[in-house]
Amino acid sequence: MLLFLCLNILGIRLALGTCPASAEGDHACRDEVVYLQSNVRLHSQSPSAAIAAKRRGGAPNCASHLGVFGDGPLLNTQLMPEELRQRPLNFTMYSDQWYADPSSPLDQIMMASPEKRFAMCLISTHGIPTAWRMMLSKVYSGDVSLSVDPGNTHSFSNDYIPPRSTPAELQQVFFDPTATRVALTREPVVPVRAAFFEKCNKTEVDDACPILPPGSDGRNLTMQDAVEWFLMQDPTRLETHWLLQSEFCELRDRVAEYTIITRYSFDLMSKENNCIMDIAGLSEFNNLGIGSEEASFWDSFVDLDEAVSTDLQETRLLQKLFPPEAALRLIQHLQQDYQTFNYPRVPAWLEGATGELYRQSLMLIGE
């Protein structure tokens, strides 16, 4: 242990002596210093403290049902093993996504806190990112008693949303070996289905339904219309609700920098989100606020997807919406997501796909 510390301290001194002094200097060199310093901090503790620090970002009892990323396809939420974690890339030129408005709190996809040793990439699908944005705003405020309403996540004041993390803050969280870093994902076809149902089923669509000009009636669109349009687009350059998940937070290149890769499940959502907060050591914030400290926020939260509310319902809807040939073409167009997150290239729901609703209008599907 002493030899390890001496070598790392020597590495820090050598790196500091060779790194350019200017702010515009060699950022990669300075990243190496940060990485070495974080490891010295971790290993210079007493053995019991070091073990506790590792466990803080490890797997408590609740995580026993989670898988291990890389051992097989992403069939459930998985923990990234240490041997697969990559040294973080530089954050100087980092971007949440190409479409984001830096001035908008709601376009803040990455929420990170060096103090809480936590970061999450809030990929834009359904109400989960909005709920997590509310919860993390509470966590980062440090106010355990702050009231949050799981039934109306949009009621949360933007004033509580913390400022966007700076590159230096992101560096600190991602180079911290004890930090918990979470990427939210879904089976890659699901966000396409969800965006179509949620953003196009309106009498007057806006920019979130780019299939039609703003102001058009989207209710006559079919899933076939959406698929044929999507296949003609570059999925890395679409509006945020249609964008590839791996284009958020630069996940296509950074997925191995995260410690937890989620696969969203309606049935396991409360259990897994409670567990994430346990793993991160943030359970004290997992309540509804003043007078309700014993009630878990995630046990009270319900994902407000108007089309489905269980995993079985999601599977059956996908099977009805996509005939096998169309589904395979769509999956091929989404290959970057399937590869990045290690989703099965032939999803289980495809076996029973009929596509009986493929040519039905949104108006009729909703009846």
Coordinates of C-alpha atoms in Angstrom, one line a residue:
M1 CA 0.0 0.0 0.0
L2 CA 2.8 2.4 0.9
L3 CA 4.6 1.7 -2.4
F4 CA 1.3 2.3 -4.2
L5 CA 0.9 5.7 -2.6
C6 CA 4.5 6.7 -3.2
L7 CA 4.3 5.9 -6.8
N8 CA 1.0 7.8 -7.3
I9 CA 2.3 10.8 -5.4
L10 CA 5.4 10.7 -7.5
G11 CA 3.2 10.5 -10.6
I12 CA 1.3 13.6 -9.5
R13 CA 4.4 15.6 -8.9
L14 CA 5.9 14.6 -12.3
A15 CA 2.6 15.4 -14.0
L16 CA 2.3 18.8 -12.3
G17 CA 5.8 19.6 -13.3
T18 CA 5.2 18.9 -16.9
C19 CA 1.6 20.2 -17.4
P20 CA 1.3 23.6 -19.0
A21 CA 0.5 26.4 -16.5
S22 CA -2.0 28.2 -18.7
A23 CA -5.7 27.6 -18.6
E24 CA -5.5 26.6 -22.2
G25 CA -2.8 24.0 -21.4
D26 CA -2.8 20.3 -21.9
H27 CA -6.1 19.2 -20.4
A28 CA -5.3 15.5 -20.8
C29 CA -2.2 16.0 -18.7
R30 CA -4.2 17.7 -16.0
D31 CA -6.9 14.9 -16.2
E32 CA -4.1 12.5 -15.3
V33 CA -3.3 14.6 -12.2
V34 CA -6.9 14.6 -11.1
Y35 CA -7.2 10.8 -11.7
L36 CA -4.0 10.1 -9.7
Q37 CA -5.1 12.4 -6.9
S38 CA -8.5 10.8 -6.5
N39 CA -6.9 7.3 -6.3
V40 CA -4.4 8.6 -3.6
R41 CA -7.3 10.0 -1.6
L42 CA -9.2 6.7 -1.8
H43 CA -6.2 4.4 -0.9
S44 CA -4.7 6.7 1.7
Q45 CA -7.6 6.1 4.1
S46 CA -7.5 3.5 6.7
P47 CA -8.4 0.0 5.4
S48 CA -11.9 0.1 6.9
A49 CA -12.5 3.6 5.5
A50 CA -11.3 2.6 2.1
I51 CA -13.6 -0.5 2.1
A52 CA -16.5 1.7 3.2
A53 CA -15.8 4.2 0.4
K54 CA -15.8 1.4 -2.2
R55 CA -19.0 0.0 -0.8
R56 CA -20.6 3.4 -1.0
G57 CA -20.4 3.1 -4.8
G58 CA -20.8 -0.6 -4.8
A59 CA -23.7 -3.0 -4.4
P60 CA -25.8 -3.1 -1.1
N61 CA -28.3 -5.9 -0.6
C62 CA -30.9 -4.2 -2.8
A63 CA -28.6 -4.6 -5.8
S64 CA -28.4 -8.4 -5.6
H65 CA -31.0 -8.7 -8.4
L66 CA -29.1 -6.4 -10.8
G67 CA -27.0 -7.8 -13.6
V68 CA -23.4 -7.2 -14.5
F69 CA -22.7 -5.1 -17.6
G70 CA -20.8 -7.1 -20.2
D71 CA -21.8 -10.5 -19.0
G72 CA -24.6 -10.7 -21.5
P73 CA -27.3 -8.6 -23.1
L74 CA -28.9 -5.7 -21.2
L75 CA -32.0 -7.6 -20.0
N76 CA -32.2 -5.6 -16.8
T77 CA -30.5 -2.8 -15.0
Q78 CA -26.8 -3.6 -14.7
L79 CA -23.7 -2.6 -12.7
M80 CA -20.6 -1.7 -14.6
P81 CA -17.7 -3.9 -13.3
E82 CA -14.5 -2.2 -12.4
E83 CA -12.5 -4.0 -15.0
L84 CA -14.7 -2.6 -17.8
R85 CA -14.8 1.0 -16.6
Q86 CA -12.8 3.4 -18.8
R87 CA -10.8 6.4 -17.7
P88 CA -13.0 9.4 -18.4
L89 CA -12.6 11.5 -21.5
N90 CA -11.9 15.2 -21.2
F91 CA -15.0 17.4 -20.4
T92 CA -13.7 20.7 -21.8
M93 CA -15.7 20.3 -25.0
Y94 CA -18.5 18.2 -23.5
S95 CA -22.1 18.7 -24.6
D96 CA -25.3 17.1 -23.2
Q97 CA -26.7 16.8 -26.7
W98 CA -26.6 18.8 -30.0
Y99 CA -30.2 20.0 -29.7
A100 CA -30.0 21.4 -26.1
D101 CA -30.6 25.0 -25.1
P102 CA -27.8 25.8 -22.6
S103 CA -30.0 28.5 -21.1
S104 CA -32.9 26.2 -20.3
P105 CA -32.9 24.3 -17.0
L106 CA -35.2 21.7 -18.6
D107 CA -32.6 21.0 -21.3
Q108 CA -30.1 20.0 -18.6
I109 CA -29.5 16.4 -19.4
M110 CA -26.5 15.8 -17.1
M111 CA -27.0 16.5 -13.4
A112 CA -23.8 16.0 -11.4
S113 CA -22.7 16.9 -7.9
P114 CA -19.1 16.5 -6.7
E115 CA -20.3 17.0 -3.1
K116 CA -22.8 14.2 -3.4
R117 CA -20.5 12.0 -5.6
F118 CA -23.3 11.4 -8.0
A119 CA -24.1 12.0 -11.7
M120 CA -27.0 11.0 -13.9
C121 CA -27.6 11.3 -17.6
L122 CA -31.3 12.1 -17.9
I123 CA -32.2 10.7 -21.3
S124 CA -35.5 12.2 -22.5
T125 CA -38.0 9.4 -22.4
H126 CA -41.4 9.5 -20.6
G127 CA -41.7 11.1 -17.1
I128 CA -38.7 9.4 -15.5
P129 CA -36.1 12.1 -16.4
T130 CA -38.5 14.8 -15.1
A131 CA -39.0 12.9 -11.8
W132 CA -35.3 12.3 -11.4
R133 CA -34.6 16.0 -12.2
M134 CA -37.0 16.9 -9.3
M135 CA -35.4 14.4 -7.0
L136 CA -31.8 15.4 -7.8
S137 CA -32.6 19.0 -7.4
K138 CA -33.8 18.2 -3.9
V139 CA -30.6 16.1 -3.3
Y140 CA -28.2 18.7 -4.5
S141 CA -30.0 21.4 -2.5
G142 CA -29.1 19.4 0.6
D143 CA -32.6 20.0 2.0
V144 CA -34.0 16.6 3.1
S145 CA -37.4 18.2 4.0
L146 CA -38.0 19.9 0.6
S147 CA -41.5 18.9 -0.5
V148 CA -41.8 17.0 -3.9
D149 CA -45.0 15.8 -5.5
P150 CA -44.5 12.5 -7.4
G151 CA -48.0 12.9 -8.9
N152 CA -47.1 16.2 -10.6
T153 CA -43.4 16.4 -11.4
H154 CA -44.0 19.4 -13.6
S155 CA -45.1 21.4 -10.6
F156 CA -41.6 21.6 -9.2
S157 CA -40.2 25.1 -9.5
N158 CA -37.3 25.6 -11.9
D159 CA -35.7 27.8 -9.2
Y160 CA -34.7 24.6 -7.4
I161 CA -32.9 23.2 -10.4
P162 CA -29.2 23.7 -9.8
P163 CA -27.0 25.4 -12.4
R164 CA -25.5 23.3 -15.2
S165 CA -22.4 21.5 -14.0
T166 CA -19.1 23.0 -15.2
P167 CA -16.5 20.9 -17.0
A168 CA -14.4 21.0 -13.8
E169 CA -17.3 19.6 -11.7
L170 CA -18.0 16.9 -14.2
Q171 CA -14.3 16.0 -14.2
Q172 CA -14.4 15.7 -10.4
V173 CA -17.4 13.4 -10.4
F174 CA -16.3 11.2 -13.2
F175 CA -12.7 10.9 -11.9
D176 CA -13.9 10.0 -8.4
P177 CA -13.7 6.2 -8.0
T178 CA -16.3 6.3 -5.2
A179 CA -18.9 8.2 -7.1
T180 CA -22.1 6.7 -8.5
R181 CA -22.8 7.6 -12.1
V182 CA -26.1 6.5 -13.7
A183 CA -27.2 6.3 -17.4
L184 CA -31.0 5.9 -17.9
T185 CA -31.9 3.8 -21.0
R186 CA -34.9 2.0 -22.5
E187 CA -35.2 -0.7 -25.1
P188 CA -34.3 1.4 -28.2
V189 CA -37.5 1.0 -30.1
V190 CA -39.6 2.2 -27.2
P191 CA -38.5 5.9 -27.3
V192 CA -39.6 6.1 -31.0
R193 CA -43.0 4.6 -30.0
A194 CA -43.3 7.0 -27.0
A195 CA -42.3 10.1 -28.9
F196 CA -44.9 9.3 -31.6
F197 CA -47.7 8.7 -29.2
E198 CA -46.9 11.6 -26.9
K199 CA -45.8 14.3 -29.3
C200 CA -47.8 13.6 -32.5
N201 CA -51.3 12.7 -31.1
K202 CA -52.4 16.3 -31.1
T203 CA -54.7 18.5 -33.1
E204 CA -51.8 21.0 -33.5
V205 CA -48.4 19.5 -33.3
D206 CA -45.2 21.5 -32.5
D207 CA -41.5 21.0 -33.1
A208 CA -41.5 17.9 -30.9
C209 CA -43.4 16.1 -33.8
P210 CA -41.1 16.8 -36.7
I211 CA -43.0 14.5 -39.0
L212 CA -45.4 17.3 -39.9
P213 CA -45.1 21.1 -40.1
P214 CA -46.0 22.8 -36.8
G215 CA -49.7 23.5 -36.4
S216 CA -50.7 20.4 -38.4
D217 CA -53.2 17.8 -37.1
G218 CA -51.1 14.8 -36.1
R219 CA -54.0 12.4 -35.2
N220 CA -54.2 11.0 -38.7
L221 CA -50.6 9.8 -38.7
T222 CA -49.9 6.1 -38.5
M223 CA -47.0 4.2 -37.0
Q224 CA -46.0 3.4 -40.6
D225 CA -45.8 7.1 -41.3
A226 CA -43.5 7.6 -38.3
V227 CA -41.3 4.6 -39.2
E228 CA -40.9 5.6 -42.9
W229 CA -40.1 9.2 -41.8
F230 CA -37.6 8.1 -39.2
L231 CA -35.8 5.7 -41.6
M232 CA -35.1 8.7 -43.8
Q233 CA -33.5 10.8 -41.0
D234 CA -30.1 10.8 -39.4
P235 CA -31.0 9.6 -35.9
T236 CA -28.0 11.4 -34.4
R237 CA -29.3 14.8 -35.4
L238 CA -33.0 14.7 -34.5
E239 CA -35.2 16.7 -32.0
T240 CA -34.5 15.6 -28.5
H241 CA -37.5 13.2 -28.1
W242 CA -36.4 11.3 -31.3
L243 CA -32.7 11.4 -30.8
L244 CA -30.7 8.3 -30.3
Q245 CA -30.2 7.6 -26.6
S246 CA -26.5 7.1 -27.1
E247 CA -26.3 10.7 -28.4
F248 CA -27.1 12.1 -24.9
C249 CA -24.2 12.8 -22.6
E250 CA -21.9 11.5 -25.3
L251 CA -22.8 8.0 -24.2
R252 CA -21.7 6.5 -27.5
D253 CA -18.1 7.1 -26.3
R254 CA -18.6 7.3 -22.5
V255 CA -20.9 4.5 -21.5
A256 CA -18.1 2.7 -19.7
E257 CA -17.5 5.8 -17.5
Y258 CA -20.8 5.0 -15.7
T259 CA -21.3 2.7 -12.8
I260 CA -25.0 1.8 -13.4
I261 CA -26.7 1.3 -16.8
T262 CA -30.5 1.1 -16.3
R263 CA -33.0 -0.7 -18.4
Y264 CA -36.3 0.9 -17.7
S265 CA -39.0 -1.4 -16.4
F266 CA -42.5 -0.3 -15.4
D267 CA -42.7 -3.2 -13.0
L268 CA -39.4 -2.7 -11.3
M269 CA -39.1 1.1 -11.6
S270 CA -39.8 1.9 -7.9
K271 CA -37.6 -0.9 -6.6
E272 CA -34.7 0.0 -8.9
N273 CA -34.8 3.7 -8.3
N274 CA -35.0 3.2 -4.5
C275 CA -31.9 0.9 -4.9
I276 CA -30.0 3.5 -7.0
M277 CA -30.4 6.0 -4.1
D278 CA -29.3 3.3 -1.6
I279 CA -26.2 2.5 -3.7
A280 CA -25.4 6.3 -3.9
G281 CA -25.9 6.8 -0.2
L282 CA -28.8 9.3 -0.9
S283 CA -31.7 7.5 0.7
E284 CA -32.3 10.2 3.3
F285 CA -33.6 12.4 0.5
N286 CA -36.0 9.7 -0.8
N287 CA -39.1 11.1 0.8
L288 CA -42.0 13.4 -0.1
G289 CA -40.9 16.3 2.2
I290 CA -42.0 17.8 5.5
G291 CA -44.1 15.4 7.5
S292 CA -43.6 12.4 5.2
E293 CA -40.1 11.2 5.9
E294 CA -41.2 7.6 6.0
A295 CA -42.8 7.6 2.6
S296 CA -40.5 6.8 -0.3
F297 CA -40.7 9.2 -3.3
W298 CA -40.2 6.3 -5.8
D299 CA -42.8 4.1 -4.1
S300 CA -45.3 7.0 -4.6
F301 CA -44.3 7.9 -8.2
V302 CA -46.3 6.6 -11.1
D303 CA -45.0 6.9 -14.7
L304 CA -47.7 8.9 -16.6
D305 CA -47.5 7.0 -19.9
E306 CA -51.1 7.2 -21.2
A307 CA -50.6 4.2 -23.5
V308 CA -49.1 1.5 -21.1
S309 CA -48.4 1.1 -17.4
T310 CA -46.8 -2.4 -17.2
D311 CA -44.0 -4.3 -19.0
L312 CA -46.5 -6.7 -20.4
Q313 CA -48.7 -3.9 -21.8
E314 CA -45.6 -2.4 -23.4
T315 CA -44.6 -5.7 -25.0
R316 CA -48.1 -6.3 -26.4
L317 CA -48.3 -2.7 -27.8
L318 CA -45.0 -3.0 -29.6
Q319 CA -46.1 -6.4 -31.1
K320 CA -49.3 -4.8 -32.4
L321 CA -47.6 -1.7 -33.7
F322 CA -44.7 -3.2 -35.7
P323 CA -44.8 -6.0 -38.3
P324 CA -41.5 -8.0 -38.1
E325 CA -40.1 -6.6 -41.3
A326 CA -40.7 -3.0 -40.3
A327 CA -39.4 -3.7 -36.8
L328 CA -36.1 -5.1 -38.2
R329 CA -35.6 -2.1 -40.4
L330 CA -36.1 0.2 -37.4
I331 CA -33.8 -1.8 -35.2
Q332 CA -31.1 -1.6 -37.8
H333 CA -31.5 2.2 -37.9
L334 CA -31.1 2.2 -34.2
Q335 CA -28.0 0.0 -34.2
Q336 CA -25.9 2.6 -32.4
D337 CA -28.1 2.3 -29.3
Y338 CA -28.2 -1.5 -29.5
Q339 CA -24.5 -1.7 -29.7
T340 CA -23.7 1.0 -27.1
F341 CA -25.9 -0.4 -24.4
N342 CA -25.6 -4.1 -25.4
Y343 CA -29.4 -4.5 -25.9
P344 CA -30.4 -7.8 -27.6
R345 CA -30.3 -7.2 -31.4
V346 CA -33.4 -9.3 -31.7
P347 CA -35.6 -8.2 -28.8
A348 CA -37.9 -10.8 -27.2
W349 CA -41.1 -8.9 -28.1
L350 CA -40.3 -9.3 -31.8
E351 CA -41.2 -13.0 -31.7
G352 CA -44.9 -12.3 -31.3
A353 CA -45.0 -9.1 -33.5
T354 CA -48.1 -8.9 -35.8
G355 CA -48.2 -5.2 -36.7
E356 CA -52.0 -5.1 -36.8
L357 CA -52.0 -1.5 -35.7
Y358 CA -49.1 -0.4 -38.0
R359 CA -51.4 1.3 -40.5
Q360 CA -54.0 2.6 -38.0
S361 CA -54.2 6.3 -37.3
L362 CA -53.3 7.6 -33.8
M363 CA -56.9 8.7 -33.5
L364 CA -58.2 5.1 -34.0
I365 CA -55.5 3.5 -31.9
G366 CA -56.5 5.7 -29.0
E367 CA -60.1 4.8 -29.1

